[in-house]
Each structure stands twice: as C-alpha cells, then as structure tokens.
Coordinates of C-alpha atoms in Angstrom, one line a residue:
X1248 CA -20.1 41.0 -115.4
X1249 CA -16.4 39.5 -115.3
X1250 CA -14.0 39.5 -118.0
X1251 CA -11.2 37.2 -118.5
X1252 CA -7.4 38.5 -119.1
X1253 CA -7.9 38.3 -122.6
X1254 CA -11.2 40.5 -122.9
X1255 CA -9.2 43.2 -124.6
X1256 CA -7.3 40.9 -127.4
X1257 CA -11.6 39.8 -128.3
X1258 CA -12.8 43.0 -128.8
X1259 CA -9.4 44.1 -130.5
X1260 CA -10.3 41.4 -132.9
X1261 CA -13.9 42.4 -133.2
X1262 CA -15.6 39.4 -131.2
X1263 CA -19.2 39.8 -130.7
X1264 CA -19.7 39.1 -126.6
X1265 CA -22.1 37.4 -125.0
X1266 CA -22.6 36.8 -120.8
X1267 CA -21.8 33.8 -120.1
X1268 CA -21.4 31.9 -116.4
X1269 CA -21.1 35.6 -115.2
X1270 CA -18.4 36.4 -117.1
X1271 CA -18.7 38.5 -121.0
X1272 CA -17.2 36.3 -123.4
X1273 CA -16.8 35.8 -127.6
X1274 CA -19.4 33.6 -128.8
X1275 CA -17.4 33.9 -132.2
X1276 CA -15.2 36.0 -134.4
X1277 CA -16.0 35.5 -138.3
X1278 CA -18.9 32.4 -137.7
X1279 CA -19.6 29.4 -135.8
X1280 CA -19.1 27.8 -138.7
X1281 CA -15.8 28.8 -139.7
X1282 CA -14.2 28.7 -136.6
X1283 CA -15.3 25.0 -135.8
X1284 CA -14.0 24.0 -139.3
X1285 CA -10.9 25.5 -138.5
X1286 CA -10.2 23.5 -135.4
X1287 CA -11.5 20.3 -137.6
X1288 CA -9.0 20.9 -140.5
X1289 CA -5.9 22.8 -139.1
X1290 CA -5.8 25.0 -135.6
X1291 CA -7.9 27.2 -133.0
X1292 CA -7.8 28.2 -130.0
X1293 CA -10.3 29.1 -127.1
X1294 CA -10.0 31.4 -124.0
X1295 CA -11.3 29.2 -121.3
X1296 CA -9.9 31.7 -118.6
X1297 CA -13.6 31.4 -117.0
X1298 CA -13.0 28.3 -115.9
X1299 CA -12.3 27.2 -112.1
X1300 CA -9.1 26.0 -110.8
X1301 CA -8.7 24.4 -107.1
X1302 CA -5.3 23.3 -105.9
X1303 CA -5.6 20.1 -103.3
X1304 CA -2.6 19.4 -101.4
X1305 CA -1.2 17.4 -98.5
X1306 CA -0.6 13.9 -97.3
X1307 CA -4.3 13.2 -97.7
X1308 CA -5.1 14.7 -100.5
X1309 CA -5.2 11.3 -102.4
X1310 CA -7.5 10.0 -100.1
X1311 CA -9.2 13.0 -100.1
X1312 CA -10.0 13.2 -103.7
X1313 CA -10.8 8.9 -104.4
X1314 CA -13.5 9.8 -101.7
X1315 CA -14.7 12.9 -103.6
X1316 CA -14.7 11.6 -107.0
X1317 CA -15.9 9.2 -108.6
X1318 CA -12.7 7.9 -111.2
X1319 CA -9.3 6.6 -109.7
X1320 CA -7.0 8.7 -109.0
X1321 CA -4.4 6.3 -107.6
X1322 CA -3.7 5.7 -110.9
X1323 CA -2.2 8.9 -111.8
X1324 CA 1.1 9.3 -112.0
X1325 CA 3.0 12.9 -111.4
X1326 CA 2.6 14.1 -115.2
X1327 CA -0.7 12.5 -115.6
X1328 CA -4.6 13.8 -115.7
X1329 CA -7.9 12.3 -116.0
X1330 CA -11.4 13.2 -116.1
X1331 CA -14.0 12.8 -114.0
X1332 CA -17.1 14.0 -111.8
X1333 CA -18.1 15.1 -108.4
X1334 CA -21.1 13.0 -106.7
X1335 CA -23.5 14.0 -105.1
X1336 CA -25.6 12.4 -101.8
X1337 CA -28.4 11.3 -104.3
X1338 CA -26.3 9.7 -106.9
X1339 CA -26.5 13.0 -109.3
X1340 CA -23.1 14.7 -110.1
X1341 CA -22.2 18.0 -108.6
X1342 CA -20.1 18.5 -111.5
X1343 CA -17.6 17.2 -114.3
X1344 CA -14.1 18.1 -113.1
X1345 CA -10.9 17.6 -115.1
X1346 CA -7.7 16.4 -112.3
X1347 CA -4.3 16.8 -112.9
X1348 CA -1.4 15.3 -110.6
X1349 CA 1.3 18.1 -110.6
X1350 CA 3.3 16.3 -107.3
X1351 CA 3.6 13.6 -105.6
X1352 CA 0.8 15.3 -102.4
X1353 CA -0.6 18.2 -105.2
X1354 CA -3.6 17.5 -107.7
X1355 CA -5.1 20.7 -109.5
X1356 CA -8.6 20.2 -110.6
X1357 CA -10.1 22.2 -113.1
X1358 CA -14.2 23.1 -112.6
X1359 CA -16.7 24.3 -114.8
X1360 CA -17.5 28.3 -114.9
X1361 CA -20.6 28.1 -113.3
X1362 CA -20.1 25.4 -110.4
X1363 CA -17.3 27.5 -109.4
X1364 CA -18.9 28.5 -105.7
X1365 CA -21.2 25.3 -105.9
X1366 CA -18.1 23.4 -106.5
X1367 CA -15.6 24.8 -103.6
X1368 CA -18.5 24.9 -100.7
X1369 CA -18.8 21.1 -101.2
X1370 CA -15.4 20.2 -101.4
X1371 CA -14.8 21.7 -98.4
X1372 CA -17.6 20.5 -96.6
X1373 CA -16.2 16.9 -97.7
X1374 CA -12.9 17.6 -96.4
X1375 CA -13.6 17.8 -93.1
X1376 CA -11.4 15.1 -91.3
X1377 CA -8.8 14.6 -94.4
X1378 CA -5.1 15.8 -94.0
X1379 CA -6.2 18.4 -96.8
X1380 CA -5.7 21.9 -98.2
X1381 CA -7.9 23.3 -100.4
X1382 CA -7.0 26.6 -102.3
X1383 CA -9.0 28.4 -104.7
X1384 CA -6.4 29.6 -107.4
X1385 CA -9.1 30.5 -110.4
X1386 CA -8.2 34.0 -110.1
X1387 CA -4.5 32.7 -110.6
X1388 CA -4.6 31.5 -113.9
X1389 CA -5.6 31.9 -117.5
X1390 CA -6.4 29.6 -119.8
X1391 CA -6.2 28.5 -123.5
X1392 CA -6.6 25.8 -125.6
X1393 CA -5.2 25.4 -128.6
X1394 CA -6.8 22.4 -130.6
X1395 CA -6.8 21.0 -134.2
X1396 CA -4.5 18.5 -136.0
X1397 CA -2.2 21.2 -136.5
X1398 CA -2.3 22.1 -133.3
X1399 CA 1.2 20.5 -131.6
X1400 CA 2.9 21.3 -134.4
X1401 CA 2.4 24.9 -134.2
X1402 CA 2.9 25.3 -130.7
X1403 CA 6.3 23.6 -130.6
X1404 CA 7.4 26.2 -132.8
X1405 CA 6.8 28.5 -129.4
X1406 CA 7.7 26.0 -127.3
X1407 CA 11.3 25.4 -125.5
X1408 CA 10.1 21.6 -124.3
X1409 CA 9.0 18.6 -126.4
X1410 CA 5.5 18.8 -127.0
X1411 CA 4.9 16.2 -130.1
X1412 CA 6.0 13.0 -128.5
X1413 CA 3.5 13.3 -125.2
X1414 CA 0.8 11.6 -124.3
X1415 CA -2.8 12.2 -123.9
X1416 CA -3.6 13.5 -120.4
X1417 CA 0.0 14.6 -120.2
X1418 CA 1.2 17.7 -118.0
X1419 CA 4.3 19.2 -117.6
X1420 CA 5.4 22.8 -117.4
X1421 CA 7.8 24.4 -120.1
X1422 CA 8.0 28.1 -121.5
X1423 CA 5.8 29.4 -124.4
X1424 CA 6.6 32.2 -126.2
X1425 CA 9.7 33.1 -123.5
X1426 CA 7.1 32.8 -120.8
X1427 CA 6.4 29.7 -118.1
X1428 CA 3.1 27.9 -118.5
X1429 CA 1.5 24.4 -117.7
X1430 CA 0.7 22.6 -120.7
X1431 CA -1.6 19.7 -120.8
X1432 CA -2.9 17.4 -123.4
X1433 CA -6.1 17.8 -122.8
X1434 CA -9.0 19.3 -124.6
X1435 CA -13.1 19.3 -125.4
X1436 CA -13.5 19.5 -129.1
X1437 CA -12.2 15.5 -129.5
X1438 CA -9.5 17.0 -131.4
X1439 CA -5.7 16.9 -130.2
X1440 CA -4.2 19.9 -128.6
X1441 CA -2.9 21.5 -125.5
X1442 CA -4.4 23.7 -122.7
X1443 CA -2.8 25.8 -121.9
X1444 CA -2.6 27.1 -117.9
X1445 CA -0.6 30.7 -117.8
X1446 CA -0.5 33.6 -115.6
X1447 CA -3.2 36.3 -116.2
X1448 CA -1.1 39.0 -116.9
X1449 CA 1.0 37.3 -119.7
X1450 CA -2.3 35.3 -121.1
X1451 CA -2.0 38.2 -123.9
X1452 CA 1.7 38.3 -125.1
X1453 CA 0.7 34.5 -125.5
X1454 CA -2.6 34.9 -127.3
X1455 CA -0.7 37.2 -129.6
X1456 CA 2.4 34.8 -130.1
X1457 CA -0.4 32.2 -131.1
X1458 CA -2.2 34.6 -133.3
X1459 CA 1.2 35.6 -135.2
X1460 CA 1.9 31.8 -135.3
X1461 CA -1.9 31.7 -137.6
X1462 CA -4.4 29.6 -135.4
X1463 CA -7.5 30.7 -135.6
X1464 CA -9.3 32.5 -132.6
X1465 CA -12.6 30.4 -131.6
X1466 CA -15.7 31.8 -129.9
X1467 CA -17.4 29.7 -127.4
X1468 CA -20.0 28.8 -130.5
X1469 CA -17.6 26.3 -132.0
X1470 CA -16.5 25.6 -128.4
X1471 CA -20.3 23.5 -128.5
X1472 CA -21.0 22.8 -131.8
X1473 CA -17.4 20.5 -131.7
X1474 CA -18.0 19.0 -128.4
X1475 CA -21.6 18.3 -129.5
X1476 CA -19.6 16.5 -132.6
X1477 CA -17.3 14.5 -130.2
X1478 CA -20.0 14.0 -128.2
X1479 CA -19.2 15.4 -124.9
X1480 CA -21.4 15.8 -122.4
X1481 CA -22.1 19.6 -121.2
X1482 CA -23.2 20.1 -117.0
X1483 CA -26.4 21.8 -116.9
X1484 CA -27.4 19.5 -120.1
X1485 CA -26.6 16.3 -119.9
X1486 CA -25.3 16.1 -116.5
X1487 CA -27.0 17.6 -113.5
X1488 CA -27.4 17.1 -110.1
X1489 CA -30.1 14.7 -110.8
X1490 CA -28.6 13.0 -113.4
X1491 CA -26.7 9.2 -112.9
X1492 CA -23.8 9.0 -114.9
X1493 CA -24.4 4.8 -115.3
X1494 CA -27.3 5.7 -117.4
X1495 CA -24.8 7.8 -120.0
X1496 CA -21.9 6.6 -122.1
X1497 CA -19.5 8.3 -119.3
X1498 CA -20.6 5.6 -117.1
X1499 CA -17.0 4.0 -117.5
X1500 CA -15.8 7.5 -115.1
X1501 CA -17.5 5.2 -112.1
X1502 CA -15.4 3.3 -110.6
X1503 CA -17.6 1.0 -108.4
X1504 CA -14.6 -0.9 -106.8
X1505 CA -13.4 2.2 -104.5
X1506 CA -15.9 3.8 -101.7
X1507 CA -16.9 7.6 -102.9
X1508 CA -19.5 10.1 -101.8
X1509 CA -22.9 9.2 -102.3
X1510 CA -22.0 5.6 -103.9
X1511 CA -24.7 3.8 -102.7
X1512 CA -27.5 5.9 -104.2
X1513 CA -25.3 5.9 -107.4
X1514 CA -25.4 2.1 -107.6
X1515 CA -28.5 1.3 -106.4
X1516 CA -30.7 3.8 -109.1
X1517 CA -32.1 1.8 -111.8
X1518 CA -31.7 3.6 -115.0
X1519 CA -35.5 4.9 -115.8
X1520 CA -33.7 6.8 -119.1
X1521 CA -30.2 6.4 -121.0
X1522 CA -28.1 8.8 -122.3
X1523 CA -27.8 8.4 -126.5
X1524 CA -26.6 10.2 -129.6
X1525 CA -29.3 11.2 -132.7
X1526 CA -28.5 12.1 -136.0
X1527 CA -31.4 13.9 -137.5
X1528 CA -33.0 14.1 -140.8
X1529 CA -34.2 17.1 -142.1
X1530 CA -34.2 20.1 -139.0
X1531 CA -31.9 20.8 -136.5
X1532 CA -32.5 19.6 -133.0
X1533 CA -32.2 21.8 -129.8
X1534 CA -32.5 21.4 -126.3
X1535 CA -36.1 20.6 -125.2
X1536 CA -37.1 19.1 -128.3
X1537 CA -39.5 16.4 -127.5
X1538 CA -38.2 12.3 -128.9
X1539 CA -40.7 10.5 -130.3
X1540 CA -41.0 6.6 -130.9
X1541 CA -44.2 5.3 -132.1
X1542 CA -45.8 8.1 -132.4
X1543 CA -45.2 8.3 -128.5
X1544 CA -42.9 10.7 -126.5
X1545 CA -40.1 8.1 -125.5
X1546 CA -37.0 10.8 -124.7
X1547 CA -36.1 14.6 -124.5
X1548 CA -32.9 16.5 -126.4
X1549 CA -30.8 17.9 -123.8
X1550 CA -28.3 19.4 -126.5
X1551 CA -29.0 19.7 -130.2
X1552 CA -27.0 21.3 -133.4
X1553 CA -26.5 21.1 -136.7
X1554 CA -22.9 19.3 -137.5
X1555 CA -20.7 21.4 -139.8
X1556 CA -18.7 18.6 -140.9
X1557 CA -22.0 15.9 -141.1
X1558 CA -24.4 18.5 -142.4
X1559 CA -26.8 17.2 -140.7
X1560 CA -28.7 17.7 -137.0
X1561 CA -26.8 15.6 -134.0
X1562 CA -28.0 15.8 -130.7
X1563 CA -27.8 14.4 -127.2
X1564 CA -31.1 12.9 -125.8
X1565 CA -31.9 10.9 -122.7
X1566 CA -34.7 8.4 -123.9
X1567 CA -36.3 5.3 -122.3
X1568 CA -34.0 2.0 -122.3
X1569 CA -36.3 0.2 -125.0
X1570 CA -35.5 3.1 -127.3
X1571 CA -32.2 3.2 -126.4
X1572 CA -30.6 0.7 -129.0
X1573 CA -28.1 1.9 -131.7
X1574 CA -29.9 1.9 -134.8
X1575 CA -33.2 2.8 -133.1
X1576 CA -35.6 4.4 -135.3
X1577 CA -36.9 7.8 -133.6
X1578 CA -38.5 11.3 -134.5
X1579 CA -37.5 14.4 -133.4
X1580 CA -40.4 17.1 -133.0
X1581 CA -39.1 19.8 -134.6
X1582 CA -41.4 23.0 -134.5
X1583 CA -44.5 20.9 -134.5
X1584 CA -43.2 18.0 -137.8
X1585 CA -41.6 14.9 -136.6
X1586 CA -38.3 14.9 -138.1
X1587 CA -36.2 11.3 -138.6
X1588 CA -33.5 10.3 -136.0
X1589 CA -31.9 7.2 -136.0
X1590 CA -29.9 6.2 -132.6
X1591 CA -26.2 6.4 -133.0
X1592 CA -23.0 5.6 -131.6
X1593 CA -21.1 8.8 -130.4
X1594 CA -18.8 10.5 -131.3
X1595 CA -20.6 11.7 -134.3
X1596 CA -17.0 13.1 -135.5
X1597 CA -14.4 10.8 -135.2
X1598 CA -10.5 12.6 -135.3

C-alpha cells in the first residue's frame, strides 16, 4: 500500500484510512458530513497527492495532445487549463484528464489514481510518430486543494502572488508559505479554490501553514459526496471504457470539428442510454440501484448519496432516452420499495 507525502499530518490528526487506488488514504477526519459542509460554507482542503501527473513536451506536443484528447487544446493559452478525456478505439474514454499549458511546447496533464499505468502505456503507444516527450513526474509532486468560498481569501494570506483577481482554469506559479508551488484554479467540489501542485517533501510545512491559517482538513468522503452535489462525473462510475461521453451532460468536452483517436466510433454510436441527475424521495440511492419507470426497469445508478446541503438522495443514473427528460417521473429501488425520483438538471448544488 502507498502513502502520499502527507500520510503522517492524517494520522497526526486522527484520520481514519482507507486503501484507496493502491494508496491508504483519509476517508475523513470528524464526518463526512462536517467536512463537506465545511467546504460549502467556508474552507477545506483535500490531499490529492494520489493523483497522476504526466509532463508532454516538444514541438509536437500540441499536435500530439488535439489527437489524444478529445477537447481543444489550441485554445489554451500559456496560464490556461481545461478539462477533458482520453478516447478510446471504441468510442469509450480511457480516462478524464485535467491539461494545463505551463509553456509555450509544455502541457502537464493531471490523471486519475487508478488509470495511472493504464493512462501512460496508451499515451505512449499514441505518440509514436509525434515530435513528443512524455515524462512521468507523479512521483514529483504533491497535491492539495484548497476549496470553499473562503478559500482564495485565505490562501492569499500565504500567498506572495495575486491570487483573488484570476481566472477559472488559471495557472501560474508563486510561493506559499515561503515555498514555490503551481497554483491552479481548478477544483472538483463545484466550489472555487486552488490546487495546489508542490514538491513532496514541503507538501507538509504547507498542510500545516493551511491548517494554522483554519481550513478544514477533508477526507476523500466529502471529496464524493460534493462532486456528487456538483454533479461531476467519477471514472469507473460514470465514465468507463465503454461509456460515450455524447450520451452524458460532458458531451460539450467533444470537440467533433478536430480529428482525435477513435472519433469515428465516438460519432457514429447512437446513444442506447443518457447520462442524468435524480433527486430521490425518501432513501438514499447508491450505485447499482436499479431505475424504474412504469413499473419497468428503464436505467441503473452509477453513483448515489444523500446531499448534506439538499437533505435529500441525488444520484447519477444512465437511463433510456424516453426517460431521459428533466422532470421525468422515476423510482429508485431502494432495498426492494420503489422510492420517488424525479429527473433533474445537474448540478444539484449550485455555488
């Protein structure tokens, strides 16, 4: 089992661990609860050290990456980021990817935990015949993310650069707490924030500078239950390698005018199910929960919670396009009753 940088400053603070994408990490430190409410009403922060980071650089590593992904890069400017996927050869996604343009011939892309070997073997089997370097740096960096409304506010206090008048999907380096880190303004609880990207042996001395400062220290419990909320999609869940993004609400990440891997497939799959949002009366839906329309099984949850700020179940589902509709009546079989679920516009949460 792997531990992060930080391991030490969890169980210093009492975090109950849990494995997680090979690695033992804080599910949460008080409650799920609490700690979601507190990046919902003031500040948290996440180690999301697990995560994978891939530098691509060289002349063709624009080229390299409009083939390999499926949103437009050429749009980013140095300073800018974006999301977006990795597609596969069946018109399923390898993975959801975060990019951020450092230099003018350098992109860093930021994978999930668990695709981290997936990930780098098919990137390098798709750079064959670009002017492209590929480096693994995940053991290079730590991460945090520091989310909430309160969020910029507090870390400017830290901070020697100008954090409160950036932009969304902003990067830029500058010191925290005396030490040099990448900020971005990026994050997945649909709060605003910063992630942090810092080296692993001073990820503590700035865990601890955050912790003096008063944000709250998040498990990866509120890490879901607040991108559930925002309604973010989750690989392994909602996205697979099976899965078409044009049948989710992501499908605006496909950028149809450029050629990418796999594009044809991608286009040419009618969508048999659609990705949609519940809100659920009366249980709390989970993954694998069978949706019900007329009595009929129409859909199946692929993430479920109860919403802390709602109070009520939300979930992700992929149902059949006739039952598809916002404001579409539904039931949720929850431990044998059919429980109410209407179709819904997501985010559940709005900030």
């Amino acid at each position: 089992m792997k531990t992060t940088p930080l391991h030490q400053a969890h169980l210093a603070l009492g975090a109950k661990m849990v494995p997680f994408a090979g690695y033992e990490m804080p599910i949460q430190y008080t409650s799920i609860t609490s700690e979601h409410l507190a990046v919902r009403g003031l500040v948290g922060m996440f180690d999301v050290s697990h995560m994978g980071e891939f530098w691509i650089k060289g002349p063709g590593a624009l080229d390299f990456l409009q083939y390999a992904t499926l949103n437009d890069v050429a749009k980013l400017k140095v300073g800018r980021a974006q999301y977006s996927m990795l597609p596969n050869a069946q018109g399923g996604v390898v993975d959801d990817v975060y990019i951020y343009r450092t230099s003018e011939e350098e992109y860093l892309m930021v994978v999930n935990a668990a695709n981290i070997e997936k990930d780098w073997e098919h990137l390098q089997r798709l750079a064959e015949g670009f002017e492209v370097r590929l480096e693994d740096a995940s053991d290079f960096f730590a991460l945090i993310a520091v989310q909430g409304p309160n969020a910029v506010a507090v870390l400017q206090k830290l901070c020697d650069t100008d954090l409160i008048s950036r932009k969304k999907n902003d990067t830029f380096m500058g010191k925290l707490a005396g030490k040099w880190v990448r900020f971005a303004r990026t994050g997945y609880t649909g709060e605003d924030g910063y992630e942090v990207f810092v080296a692993p042996d001073e990820a503590p001395a700035a865990w601890e500078a955050l912790l003096a400062a008063g944000v709250t220290p998040c498990g990866l419990g509120a890490r879901d239950t607040l991108r559930l909320e925002a309604g973010f999609p989750l690989y392994g869940h909602e996205l697979t390698d099976t899965t078409n993004p044009r049948c989710t609400p992501f499908d605006w990440v496909v950028k149809g005018q450029k050629e990418f891997f796999g594009k044809q497939a991608m286009l040419d799959a009618a969508c048999e199910r659609r990705l949609v949002g519940l809100l659920v009366e009366g249980g709390i839906p989970r993954e694998g929960y069978r949706v019900l329309g007329g009595g009929q099984e129409v859909g199946i949850l692929t993430s479920g919670t109860h919403s802390p700020v709602l109070k009520k179940g939300i979930g992700l589902a992929y149902v059949q396009p006739d039952w598809a509709g916002v404001g579409t009546a539904l039931e949720v079989e929850i431990r044998g009753r059919a429980a109410p679920a209407t179709v819904v516009e997501t985010p559940f949460v709005k900030r």
